[in-house]
mmCIF file of C-alpha atoms in Angstrom:
data_model
loop_
_atom_site.group_PDB
_atom_site.id
_atom_site.type_symbol
_atom_site.label_atom_id
_atom_site.label_comp_id
_atom_site.label_asym_id
_atom_site.label_seq_id
_atom_site.Cartn_x
_atom_site.Cartn_y
_atom_site.Cartn_z
ATOM 1 C CA ALA A 1459 -5.958 -6.571 11.155
ATOM 2 C CA LYS A 1460 -4.639 -8.747 13.975
ATOM 3 C CA ARG A 1461 -6.017 -6.258 16.507
ATOM 4 C CA LEU A 1462 -9.530 -6.956 15.278
ATOM 5 C CA ILE A 1463 -9.303 -10.522 16.582
ATOM 6 C CA SER A 1464 -9.758 -9.245 20.138
ATOM 7 C CA ALA A 1465 -12.909 -7.464 18.898
ATOM 8 C CA GLY A 1466 -14.324 -10.812 17.742
ATOM 9 C CA TYR A 1467 -13.309 -10.739 14.078
ATOM 10 C CA SER A 1468 -11.942 -13.734 12.215
ATOM 11 C CA TRP A 1469 -8.689 -12.756 10.496
ATOM 12 C CA ILE A 1470 -8.175 -14.225 7.032
ATOM 13 C CA ASN A 1471 -5.040 -13.672 4.982
ATOM 14 C CA GLN A 1472 -3.281 -15.305 2.082
ATOM 15 C CA ASP A 1473 0.116 -15.209 3.824
ATOM 16 C CA THR A 1474 -1.247 -17.842 6.209
ATOM 17 C CA LEU A 1475 -3.628 -19.776 3.937
ATOM 18 C CA LYS A 1476 -1.389 -19.530 0.818
ATOM 19 C CA LYS A 1477 -4.192 -19.697 -1.794
ATOM 20 C CA LYS A 1478 -7.044 -17.334 -2.676
ATOM 21 C CA GLU A 1479 -9.459 -20.256 -2.841
ATOM 22 C CA LYS A 1480 -8.668 -21.169 0.771
ATOM 23 C CA CYS A 1481 -9.294 -17.550 1.793
ATOM 24 C CA PHE A 1482 -12.693 -17.579 0.043
ATOM 25 C CA ALA A 1483 -13.640 -20.903 1.689
ATOM 26 C CA GLU A 1484 -12.543 -19.725 5.133
ATOM 27 C CA ALA A 1485 -14.447 -16.437 4.749
ATOM 28 C CA LYS A 1486 -17.578 -18.317 3.720
ATOM 29 C CA LYS A 1487 -17.262 -20.699 6.686
ATOM 30 C CA GLU A 1488 -16.738 -17.917 9.221
ATOM 31 C CA VAL A 1489 -19.552 -15.723 7.880
ATOM 32 C CA ALA A 1490 -21.908 -18.720 7.854
ATOM 33 C CA ALA A 1491 -21.003 -19.248 11.523
ATOM 34 C CA GLY A 1492 -22.132 -15.683 12.248
ATOM 35 C CA LYS A 1493 -18.672 -14.207 12.698
ATOM 36 C CA SER A 1494 -17.428 -10.855 11.496
ATOM 37 C CA VAL A 1495 -14.461 -11.242 9.160
ATOM 38 C CA VAL A 1496 -11.520 -9.100 8.119
ATOM 39 C CA ILE A 1497 -9.748 -10.017 4.887
ATOM 40 C CA ASP A 1498 -6.107 -8.948 5.162
ATOM 41 C CA ASN A 1499 -4.974 -9.219 1.530
ATOM 42 C CA THR A 1500 -4.067 -6.731 -1.184
ATOM 43 C CA ASN A 1501 -6.778 -7.901 -3.650
ATOM 44 C CA PRO A 1502 -5.837 -5.522 -6.492
ATOM 45 C CA GLU A 1503 -8.398 -6.885 -8.968
ATOM 46 C CA LYS A 1504 -12.140 -6.329 -9.006
ATOM 47 C CA ASP A 1505 -12.733 -10.012 -9.858
ATOM 48 C CA THR A 1506 -10.979 -11.180 -6.686
ATOM 49 C CA ARG A 1507 -12.858 -8.695 -4.511
ATOM 50 C CA ALA A 1508 -16.120 -9.831 -6.138
ATOM 51 C CA ASN A 1509 -15.773 -13.223 -4.428
ATOM 52 C CA TYR A 1510 -15.852 -11.579 -0.991
ATOM 53 C CA VAL A 1511 -18.708 -9.262 -1.992
ATOM 54 C CA LYS A 1512 -20.683 -12.309 -3.147
ATOM 55 C CA ILE A 1513 -20.126 -14.097 0.168
ATOM 56 C CA ALA A 1514 -21.350 -11.033 2.077
ATOM 57 C CA LYS A 1515 -24.422 -10.633 -0.149
ATOM 58 C CA GLU A 1516 -25.308 -14.331 0.165
ATOM 59 C CA HIS A 1517 -25.465 -13.845 3.935
ATOM 60 C CA GLY A 1518 -27.161 -10.445 3.847
ATOM 61 C CA ILE A 1519 -24.328 -8.591 5.518
ATOM 62 C CA PRO A 1520 -22.661 -5.301 4.575
ATOM 63 C CA ILE A 1521 -19.087 -5.290 3.313
ATOM 64 C CA ARG A 1522 -16.623 -2.422 3.483
ATOM 65 C CA CYS A 1523 -13.329 -1.878 1.702
ATOM 66 C CA PHE A 1524 -10.395 -0.156 3.373
ATOM 67 C CA TRP A 1525 -8.029 1.164 0.713
ATOM 68 C CA PHE A 1526 -4.661 2.010 2.218
ATOM 69 C CA GLN A 1527 -3.037 4.984 0.511
ATOM 70 C CA THR A 1528 0.564 3.856 0.759
ATOM 71 C CA THR A 1529 3.335 5.157 -1.460
ATOM 72 C CA LYS A 1530 5.697 2.671 -3.068
ATOM 73 C CA ASP A 1531 8.569 4.133 -1.015
ATOM 74 C CA LEU A 1532 6.685 3.569 2.244
ATOM 75 C CA ALA A 1533 5.637 0.061 1.201
ATOM 76 C CA GLU A 1534 9.258 -0.827 0.419
ATOM 77 C CA HIS A 1535 10.395 0.624 3.755
ATOM 78 C CA LEU A 1536 7.767 -1.386 5.656
ATOM 79 C CA ASN A 1537 8.778 -4.465 3.692
ATOM 80 C CA LEU A 1538 12.401 -4.040 4.798
ATOM 81 C CA PHE A 1539 11.301 -3.342 8.380
ATOM 82 C CA ARG A 1540 9.181 -6.515 8.443
ATOM 83 C CA GLU A 1541 12.138 -8.567 7.223
ATOM 84 C CA LYS A 1542 14.477 -7.050 9.854
ATOM 85 C CA HIS A 1543 11.889 -7.174 12.662
ATOM 86 C CA THR A 1544 11.285 -10.895 12.096
ATOM 87 C CA LYS A 1545 15.047 -11.528 11.850
ATOM 88 C CA GLY A 1546 14.608 -13.094 8.414
ATOM 89 C CA GLY A 1547 11.462 -14.982 9.394
ATOM 90 C CA ARG A 1548 9.651 -13.102 6.623
ATOM 91 C CA ASP A 1549 11.434 -12.675 3.324
ATOM 92 C CA ARG A 1550 11.522 -9.291 1.655
ATOM 93 C CA ILE A 1551 9.021 -8.936 -1.190
ATOM 94 C CA SER A 1552 10.753 -8.499 -4.544
ATOM 95 C CA SER A 1553 10.470 -5.120 -6.286
ATOM 96 C CA VAL A 1554 8.968 -7.029 -9.229
ATOM 97 C CA VAL A 1555 5.906 -7.761 -7.057
ATOM 98 C CA TYR A 1556 5.219 -4.026 -6.673
ATOM 99 C CA ASN A 1557 5.215 -3.582 -10.448
ATOM 100 C CA VAL A 1558 2.940 -6.594 -10.969
ATOM 101 C CA PHE A 1559 0.529 -5.211 -8.360
ATOM 102 C CA LYS A 1560 0.519 -1.805 -10.042
ATOM 103 C CA GLY A 1561 -0.235 -3.430 -13.410
ATOM 104 C CA LYS A 1562 -3.167 -5.414 -11.997
ATOM 105 C CA PHE A 1563 -4.588 -2.695 -9.752
ATOM 106 C CA GLN A 1564 -8.202 -1.637 -10.323
ATOM 107 C CA GLU A 1565 -9.487 1.112 -8.055
ATOM 108 C CA PRO A 1566 -12.169 -0.228 -5.683
ATOM 109 C CA THR A 1567 -15.581 1.454 -5.845
ATOM 110 C CA GLU A 1568 -18.941 1.162 -4.134
ATOM 111 C CA LYS A 1569 -20.367 -0.014 -7.479
ATOM 112 C CA GLU A 1570 -18.679 -3.364 -6.748
ATOM 113 C CA GLY A 1571 -21.115 -3.875 -3.866
ATOM 114 C CA PHE A 1572 -19.245 -2.288 -0.957
ATOM 115 C CA VAL A 1573 -21.323 -0.130 1.375
ATOM 116 C CA ASP A 1574 -18.229 2.044 1.733
ATOM 117 C CA VAL A 1575 -14.742 2.344 0.275
ATOM 118 C CA ALA A 1576 -12.725 4.128 2.927
ATOM 119 C CA ARG A 1577 -9.330 5.549 2.013
ATOM 120 C CA VAL A 1578 -6.873 5.152 4.874
ATOM 121 C CA TYR A 1579 -4.039 7.681 4.921
#
């Protein structure tokens, strides 16, 4: 997602803003200013994604969903790599978090209001 900044996108993520509500507010502000926005969050639940879809619809812009097809093993490997690469600057995500995500996950669909749900392999 960071690479999209050079293409003019505003990058919004909960790691930086800490709360979903701040992400929604920032997305609304940036879209209202005419900027393209990338939301870099996991957003496993339809209800959370609905907030971003609503913002896009209110401004008459299309919204796409990129669904990364990552195995749990790969996610855990990348998690460890991120921790090592940042020399402890980013803590490793607990294995409990993966199970919570799996329990909350609802498959994204175009019926939610996305113009496209692209699976990224």
